[in-house]
Coordinates of C-alpha atoms in Angstrom, one line a residue:
Chain A
S1 CA 19.2 0.3 -7.1
Q2 CA 16.5 -1.9 -5.4
T3 CA 13.8 -3.7 -7.2
I4 CA 10.9 -6.0 -6.2
H5 CA 9.6 -9.0 -8.3
Q6 CA 6.3 -10.7 -8.2
W7 CA 5.1 -13.7 -9.9
P8 CA 2.9 -14.6 -11.6
A9 CA 1.3 -11.5 -12.6
T10 CA -2.2 -13.1 -12.9
L11 CA -3.4 -16.3 -11.9
V12 CA -6.7 -18.3 -12.2
Q13 CA -7.3 -21.4 -10.1
P14 CA -10.4 -23.2 -9.0
V15 CA -11.7 -23.5 -5.5
G16 CA -9.8 -26.0 -3.5
S17 CA -6.6 -25.8 -5.1
P18 CA -3.2 -25.0 -3.6
L19 CA -1.5 -21.4 -4.1
S20 CA 2.0 -20.3 -4.1
L21 CA 2.9 -16.6 -4.7
E22 CA 6.6 -15.5 -4.6
C23 CA 7.9 -12.2 -4.0
T24 CA 11.8 -11.3 -4.3
V25 CA 13.7 -8.3 -3.4
E26 CA 17.0 -7.2 -5.0
G27 CA 19.7 -4.7 -4.0
T28 CA 19.0 -4.7 -0.3
S29 CA 19.6 -6.7 2.7
N30 CA 17.5 -7.7 5.7
P31 CA 14.3 -5.9 4.4
N32 CA 11.1 -5.9 6.3
L33 CA 8.7 -7.8 4.0
Y34 CA 4.9 -7.4 3.6
W35 CA 1.9 -9.1 1.8
Y36 CA -1.4 -7.2 1.4
R37 CA -4.6 -8.0 -0.4
Q38 CA -7.0 -5.4 -2.1
A39 CA -10.0 -6.3 -3.1
A40 CA -11.6 -4.6 -6.3
G41 CA -11.8 -0.9 -5.6
R42 CA -10.8 -1.2 -1.9
G43 CA -7.9 -0.2 0.2
L44 CA -4.9 -2.6 1.2
Q45 CA -5.5 -5.2 4.0
L46 CA -2.1 -6.1 5.5
L47 CA -2.2 -10.0 5.7
F48 CA 1.4 -10.9 7.0
Y49 CA 4.7 -9.1 7.7
S50 CA 8.4 -10.2 8.3
V51 CA 11.1 -8.6 9.8
G52 CA 13.7 -11.4 9.2
I53 CA 14.1 -15.1 8.1
G54 CA 11.5 -17.2 9.6
Q55 CA 9.7 -14.6 11.3
I56 CA 6.4 -14.3 10.3
S57 CA 3.5 -12.0 11.7
S58 CA 0.0 -12.7 10.7
E59 CA -2.5 -9.8 10.8
V60 CA -5.8 -11.5 9.8
P61 CA -6.6 -15.1 10.6
Q62 CA -7.5 -16.9 7.3
N63 CA -6.9 -19.4 4.9
L64 CA -3.5 -18.2 4.0
S65 CA -0.1 -18.6 5.2
A66 CA 3.3 -17.2 4.6
S67 CA 7.0 -18.0 4.9
R68 CA 10.4 -16.3 4.4
P69 CA 13.0 -19.1 3.5
Q70 CA 15.7 -16.5 2.3
D71 CA 16.5 -13.0 3.4
R72 CA 14.8 -11.4 0.3
Q73 CA 12.2 -14.1 -0.6
F74 CA 8.7 -14.0 0.7
I75 CA 6.2 -16.7 -0.1
L76 CA 2.4 -16.5 0.2
S77 CA 0.6 -19.8 0.2
S78 CA -2.6 -21.6 0.7
K79 CA -3.4 -25.3 0.9
K80 CA -7.1 -25.0 -0.5
L81 CA -8.3 -21.8 -2.1
L82 CA -11.7 -20.4 -1.5
L83 CA -13.8 -18.0 -3.6
S84 CA -13.2 -15.1 -1.0
D85 CA -9.3 -15.4 -1.7
S86 CA -9.7 -13.7 -5.1
G87 CA -8.1 -10.1 -5.3
F88 CA -5.0 -8.2 -6.0
Y89 CA -2.1 -9.3 -4.0
L90 CA 0.8 -7.1 -3.4
C91 CA 4.1 -7.5 -2.1
A92 CA 6.1 -4.6 -0.5
W93 CA 9.3 -3.9 1.5
T94 CA 10.7 -1.2 3.8
Q95 CA 14.1 -0.9 5.1
G96 CA 12.9 0.4 8.4
L97 CA 9.5 -0.5 10.3
A98 CA 6.8 2.4 9.2
D99 CA 9.0 3.9 6.8
E100 CA 8.1 4.6 3.1
Q101 CA 7.2 0.9 1.5
Y102 CA 8.0 0.0 -2.2
F103 CA 5.5 -2.2 -3.8
G104 CA 5.8 -5.0 -6.4
P105 CA 3.6 -5.0 -9.4
G106 CA 1.0 -7.4 -7.8
T107 CA -0.6 -10.6 -8.7
R108 CA -4.1 -10.6 -9.8
L109 CA -5.7 -13.9 -8.3
T110 CA -9.1 -15.2 -9.7
V111 CA -10.7 -18.2 -7.8
T112 CA -13.3 -19.8 -9.8
Chain B
S1 CA -8.6 -2.5 11.3
Q2 CA -8.9 1.0 9.5
Q3 CA -6.7 3.8 10.6
G4 CA -6.7 6.5 7.9
E5 CA -9.8 7.4 5.9
E6 CA -9.7 9.4 2.9
D7 CA -12.3 11.9 1.8
P8 CA -13.7 12.2 -0.9
Q9 CA -13.9 8.5 -2.1
A10 CA -14.1 10.0 -5.7
L11 CA -13.2 13.3 -7.4
S12 CA -13.3 14.3 -11.0
I13 CA -12.0 17.7 -12.0
Q14 CA -10.9 19.4 -15.4
E15 CA -7.2 19.1 -16.4
G16 CA -5.3 21.9 -15.2
E17 CA -7.4 22.4 -11.9
N18 CA -6.2 21.7 -8.6
A19 CA -7.3 18.3 -6.6
T20 CA -7.3 18.2 -2.9
M21 CA -8.0 15.1 -1.1
N22 CA -8.1 14.7 2.7
C23 CA -7.2 12.1 5.3
S24 CA -8.2 11.5 8.7
Y25 CA -7.1 9.3 11.4
K26 CA -7.7 8.0 14.9
T27 CA -4.8 7.6 16.8
S28 CA -1.4 9.3 17.2
I29 CA 1.1 8.7 14.6
N30 CA 4.9 9.1 14.1
N31 CA 4.4 9.9 10.2
L32 CA 1.8 10.0 7.7
Q33 CA 2.4 8.9 3.9
W34 CA 0.6 9.4 0.8
Y35 CA 0.8 6.7 -2.2
R36 CA -0.7 6.6 -5.7
Q37 CA -1.7 3.5 -7.6
N38 CA -2.6 3.4 -11.1
S39 CA -5.2 0.8 -12.3
G40 CA -4.1 -2.7 -11.8
R41 CA -0.5 -1.6 -10.6
G42 CA 1.5 -1.6 -7.3
L43 CA 1.3 1.5 -5.2
V44 CA 4.1 4.3 -5.6
H45 CA 5.4 6.2 -2.7
L46 CA 4.9 10.2 -3.1
I47 CA 5.5 11.6 0.1
L48 CA 6.2 11.2 3.7
I49 CA 5.3 13.8 6.6
R50 CA 6.6 13.1 10.1
S51 CA 4.3 14.3 13.0
N52 CA 6.7 17.3 13.7
E53 CA 6.2 18.7 10.2
R54 CA 3.3 20.8 9.2
E55 CA 3.7 21.0 5.6
K56 CA 6.0 19.2 2.8
H57 CA 6.2 19.8 -1.0
S58 CA 7.4 17.7 -3.7
G59 CA 7.1 19.0 -7.2
R60 CA 3.5 19.7 -7.9
L61 CA 2.4 17.8 -4.6
R62 CA 1.6 19.8 -1.4
V63 CA 0.8 18.0 1.8
T64 CA -0.2 19.3 5.1
L65 CA -0.6 17.6 8.4
D66 CA -2.6 18.9 11.4
T67 CA -1.9 16.4 14.3
S68 CA -4.4 18.5 16.6
K69 CA -7.2 17.5 14.1
K70 CA -5.7 14.1 13.2
S71 CA -5.8 15.1 9.3
S72 CA -3.8 15.5 6.1
S73 CA -4.4 16.8 3.0
L74 CA -3.0 16.1 -0.4
L75 CA -2.9 18.9 -3.1
I76 CA -2.0 18.3 -6.6
T77 CA -1.8 21.5 -8.5
A78 CA -2.3 22.2 -12.2
S79 CA -3.6 18.4 -12.7
R80 CA -2.8 16.5 -15.8
A81 CA -4.2 13.3 -17.3
A82 CA -1.5 11.4 -16.1
D83 CA -2.6 12.1 -12.4
T84 CA -5.8 9.9 -12.8
A85 CA -5.1 7.1 -10.2
S86 CA -6.2 6.3 -6.8
Y87 CA -4.5 8.1 -3.8
F88 CA -3.9 6.4 -0.3
C89 CA -2.9 7.8 2.7
A90 CA -1.1 5.5 5.4
T91 CA -0.3 6.1 9.1
D92 CA 1.9 4.1 11.2
R93 CA 0.7 2.0 14.1
D94 CA 2.5 -0.5 16.2
D95 CA 5.5 -0.4 13.6
K96 CA 3.3 -1.2 10.9
I97 CA 1.7 1.1 7.9
I98 CA -2.1 1.1 7.8
F99 CA -3.6 2.2 4.5
G100 CA -7.0 3.9 3.8
K101 CA -9.6 2.8 1.3
G102 CA -8.1 5.7 -1.0
T103 CA -9.6 8.4 -3.4
R104 CA -10.2 7.7 -6.9
L105 CA -9.1 10.7 -8.8
H106 CA -10.2 11.2 -12.5
I107 CA -8.6 14.1 -14.7
L108 CA -11.2 15.2 -17.2
P109 CA -9.8 16.4 -20.6

C-alpha cells in the first residue's frame, strides 16, 4: 500500500533562517506531488506541484521554492523565512491529475 | 484563486442528527471531491463524484451534484462525535485540485 511521509512534524524557526521540508511517497511510482499551505482555520493554498523529476510548477510567487530530486521525493525550501511563512504545510500525491489526493500528516511551521 | 466555497462556515449539531454542508463553484468541472480534516492533521479523501453523476453514497455519506446550479452537498447521516472535523470540497481546474475554505462541523454530545 502507498504511504506518504512528511518531516519534521513541527518546526520553530527565526525570521531570516532557511527552511527545508521533506515529503516522500512509498508504494507508487511517478506520482504527481503537491505542496499546500494552510493558514489557521482556513482552506488550502496550492503552492507547488510536480508531474515528474525536476518538473516544478509554481502557483503563487513568494518566498518559497520546491524541488523534486527523485521520483518520490518533494522538498519545500526557503533561503530566508518571513513571519508570513508560518502555517501548516501539507504534502499530497495523486496518480492521475485531478484524481483523489492522499495527504501527509503535515508540518506545523512557526516563524518567530 | 478560490473555486469552491462551502456553506455554512461552521455548523454545530446534536449527536445523532444529520449534517448537511454545501459547496458552490464557479467554472465547469470534471469532478468534485469532498475531504475531511481532523484538527492538526492531513486531509482524508471521502468521496469523488464525476460531472455526469448526480448522487453518490459511501456509508453514512451522501453526496449530490447539480452541475446546472454549480453546487454540491454532503450529507452525513446519524452523526457521531468522531465526525467533528472540517470538511472541504475540491474541484478540478486546469488539471489541478482547488480546495474551498471548508465547513467546521462540531457534533455536540
